[in-house]
Amino acid sequence: MSWKFWKKDAPSFPGAPRPQDTLPVGSFGMTVEDVFSITGRGTVVTGRVQAGTVSVGEQVLLSRAGQPILQVEVTGVEMFRKIVKTAKAGDNVGLLLRGIQRDQVIKGDVLSK
């Protein structure tokens, strides 16, 4: 018996699936942490994607306290100053939204599909 007898095989992290990646695609959810308005572009909401995925061009539902407010379109996804097409669970992102004003969104609102 070697001195490493208590060690078990460690999972390989690059190949091991994360639990948040195995959720259905349609179960997107994100809580709004901050809201910005960019002149000439629109309204940006930031936060961490809690579940599922969201891509540019998809429709998401903005709700407050469980009550749906309105449906908006995602026109851009940015992650750490890099423009990406898709955000998945666990990512901190900024979503550029079309069809909404800055004063219509507050911290704590939820975006979902």
mmCIF file of C-alpha atoms in Angstrom:
data_model
loop_
_atom_site.group_PDB
_atom_site.id
_atom_site.type_symbol
_atom_site.label_atom_id
_atom_site.label_comp_id
_atom_site.label_asym_id
_atom_site.label_seq_id
_atom_site.Cartn_x
_atom_site.Cartn_y
_atom_site.Cartn_z
ATOM 1 C CA MET A 1 0.000 0.000 0.000
ATOM 2 C CA SER A 2 1.412 3.353 -0.968
ATOM 3 C CA TRP A 3 1.297 6.477 1.111
ATOM 4 C CA LYS A 4 -1.443 7.868 -1.212
ATOM 5 C CA PHE A 5 -3.931 5.120 -0.382
ATOM 6 C CA TRP A 6 -6.529 7.597 0.956
ATOM 7 C CA LYS A 7 -6.674 9.670 -2.222
ATOM 8 C CA LYS A 8 -9.447 8.961 -4.670
ATOM 9 C CA ASP A 9 -9.502 9.636 -8.357
ATOM 10 C CA ALA A 10 -10.249 13.320 -8.838
ATOM 11 C CA PRO A 11 -12.821 14.239 -11.495
ATOM 12 C CA SER A 12 -11.394 15.843 -14.589
ATOM 13 C CA PHE A 13 -12.746 19.390 -14.493
ATOM 14 C CA PRO A 14 -12.551 20.235 -18.210
ATOM 15 C CA GLY A 15 -14.694 17.232 -19.129
ATOM 16 C CA ALA A 16 -16.963 17.022 -16.094
ATOM 17 C CA PRO A 17 -20.411 18.558 -16.714
ATOM 18 C CA ARG A 18 -21.511 21.293 -14.346
ATOM 19 C CA PRO A 19 -25.043 20.966 -12.894
ATOM 20 C CA GLN A 20 -26.091 24.371 -14.266
ATOM 21 C CA ASP A 21 -25.124 23.293 -17.811
ATOM 22 C CA THR A 22 -27.536 20.358 -17.739
ATOM 23 C CA LEU A 23 -30.667 22.492 -17.270
ATOM 24 C CA PRO A 24 -33.107 22.766 -20.167
ATOM 25 C CA VAL A 25 -32.353 25.610 -22.565
ATOM 26 C CA GLY A 26 -35.714 27.296 -22.000
ATOM 27 C CA SER A 27 -35.300 27.709 -18.252
ATOM 28 C CA PHE A 28 -33.358 31.001 -18.409
ATOM 29 C CA GLY A 29 -33.437 33.121 -15.284
ATOM 30 C CA MET A 30 -31.486 36.201 -14.208
ATOM 31 C CA THR A 31 -31.982 38.649 -11.352
ATOM 32 C CA VAL A 32 -31.222 42.277 -12.215
ATOM 33 C CA GLU A 33 -28.377 43.746 -10.143
ATOM 34 C CA ASP A 34 -27.977 47.113 -11.895
ATOM 35 C CA VAL A 35 -29.497 49.124 -14.762
ATOM 36 C CA PHE A 36 -27.787 51.523 -17.170
ATOM 37 C CA SER A 37 -28.895 53.611 -20.101
ATOM 38 C CA ILE A 38 -26.503 54.001 -23.031
ATOM 39 C CA THR A 39 -27.269 56.890 -25.364
ATOM 40 C CA GLY A 40 -27.957 55.649 -28.870
ATOM 41 C CA ARG A 41 -28.007 51.984 -27.824
ATOM 42 C CA GLY A 42 -30.682 51.388 -25.203
ATOM 43 C CA THR A 43 -31.054 49.959 -21.724
ATOM 44 C CA VAL A 44 -28.503 47.572 -20.210
ATOM 45 C CA VAL A 45 -29.281 45.317 -17.248
ATOM 46 C CA THR A 46 -26.511 43.480 -15.439
ATOM 47 C CA GLY A 47 -26.535 40.395 -13.274
ATOM 48 C CA ARG A 48 -25.579 36.745 -12.998
ATOM 49 C CA VAL A 49 -27.412 34.184 -15.105
ATOM 50 C CA GLN A 50 -28.872 31.767 -12.571
ATOM 51 C CA ALA A 51 -30.180 29.093 -14.921
ATOM 52 C CA GLY A 52 -30.336 28.225 -18.603
ATOM 53 C CA THR A 53 -29.018 30.258 -21.508
ATOM 54 C CA VAL A 54 -29.890 33.449 -23.359
ATOM 55 C CA SER A 55 -28.808 34.522 -26.831
ATOM 56 C CA VAL A 56 -28.973 37.660 -28.935
ATOM 57 C CA GLY A 57 -32.369 38.044 -30.604
ATOM 58 C CA GLU A 58 -34.369 36.092 -28.024
ATOM 59 C CA GLN A 59 -37.454 37.416 -26.251
ATOM 60 C CA VAL A 60 -37.342 37.511 -22.433
ATOM 61 C CA LEU A 61 -40.014 38.339 -19.893
ATOM 62 C CA LEU A 62 -39.382 41.002 -17.256
ATOM 63 C CA SER A 63 -41.239 40.339 -14.014
ATOM 64 C CA ARG A 64 -41.388 41.945 -10.587
ATOM 65 C CA ALA A 65 -42.554 40.130 -7.455
ATOM 66 C CA GLY A 66 -43.815 37.240 -9.583
ATOM 67 C CA GLN A 67 -46.002 39.466 -11.768
ATOM 68 C CA PRO A 68 -45.014 39.777 -15.456
ATOM 69 C CA ILE A 69 -44.418 43.371 -16.540
ATOM 70 C CA LEU A 70 -43.477 43.197 -20.208
ATOM 71 C CA GLN A 71 -41.631 41.211 -22.849
ATOM 72 C CA VAL A 72 -38.417 42.625 -24.324
ATOM 73 C CA GLU A 73 -35.828 41.537 -26.880
ATOM 74 C CA VAL A 74 -32.161 40.927 -26.087
ATOM 75 C CA THR A 75 -30.142 42.856 -28.680
ATOM 76 C CA GLY A 76 -26.698 42.328 -27.152
ATOM 77 C CA VAL A 77 -24.817 40.253 -24.597
ATOM 78 C CA GLU A 78 -21.552 41.469 -23.072
ATOM 79 C CA MET A 79 -19.334 39.684 -20.585
ATOM 80 C CA PHE A 80 -16.318 41.470 -19.068
ATOM 81 C CA ARG A 81 -16.126 43.992 -21.938
ATOM 82 C CA LYS A 82 -16.328 41.272 -24.579
ATOM 83 C CA ILE A 83 -19.324 40.898 -26.862
ATOM 84 C CA VAL A 84 -20.646 37.327 -26.921
ATOM 85 C CA LYS A 85 -23.648 35.729 -28.604
ATOM 86 C CA THR A 86 -24.786 33.504 -25.728
ATOM 87 C CA ALA A 87 -24.665 33.618 -21.931
ATOM 88 C CA LYS A 88 -25.095 30.503 -19.813
ATOM 89 C CA ALA A 89 -25.689 29.806 -16.133
ATOM 90 C CA GLY A 90 -23.031 31.244 -13.850
ATOM 91 C CA ASP A 91 -21.963 34.029 -16.218
ATOM 92 C CA ASN A 92 -21.929 37.666 -15.073
ATOM 93 C CA VAL A 93 -23.335 39.558 -18.039
ATOM 94 C CA GLY A 94 -24.801 42.793 -19.258
ATOM 95 C CA LEU A 95 -27.861 42.397 -21.492
ATOM 96 C CA LEU A 96 -28.781 45.167 -23.917
ATOM 97 C CA LEU A 97 -32.582 45.259 -24.107
ATOM 98 C CA ARG A 98 -34.845 46.746 -26.766
ATOM 99 C CA GLY A 99 -38.292 48.098 -25.961
ATOM 100 C CA ILE A 100 -37.751 49.250 -22.385
ATOM 101 C CA GLN A 101 -36.724 52.448 -20.600
ATOM 102 C CA ARG A 102 -34.271 52.655 -17.720
ATOM 103 C CA ASP A 103 -36.932 53.763 -15.239
ATOM 104 C CA GLN A 104 -39.071 50.676 -15.981
ATOM 105 C CA VAL A 105 -36.469 48.301 -14.484
ATOM 106 C CA ILE A 106 -35.271 48.197 -10.877
ATOM 107 C CA LYS A 107 -32.801 46.070 -8.924
ATOM 108 C CA GLY A 108 -34.364 42.728 -8.024
ATOM 109 C CA ASP A 109 -36.494 42.354 -11.152
ATOM 110 C CA VAL A 110 -36.239 38.962 -12.856
ATOM 111 C CA LEU A 111 -35.659 38.215 -16.543
ATOM 112 C CA SER A 112 -36.860 34.807 -17.698
ATOM 113 C CA LYS A 113 -38.075 32.930 -20.762
#
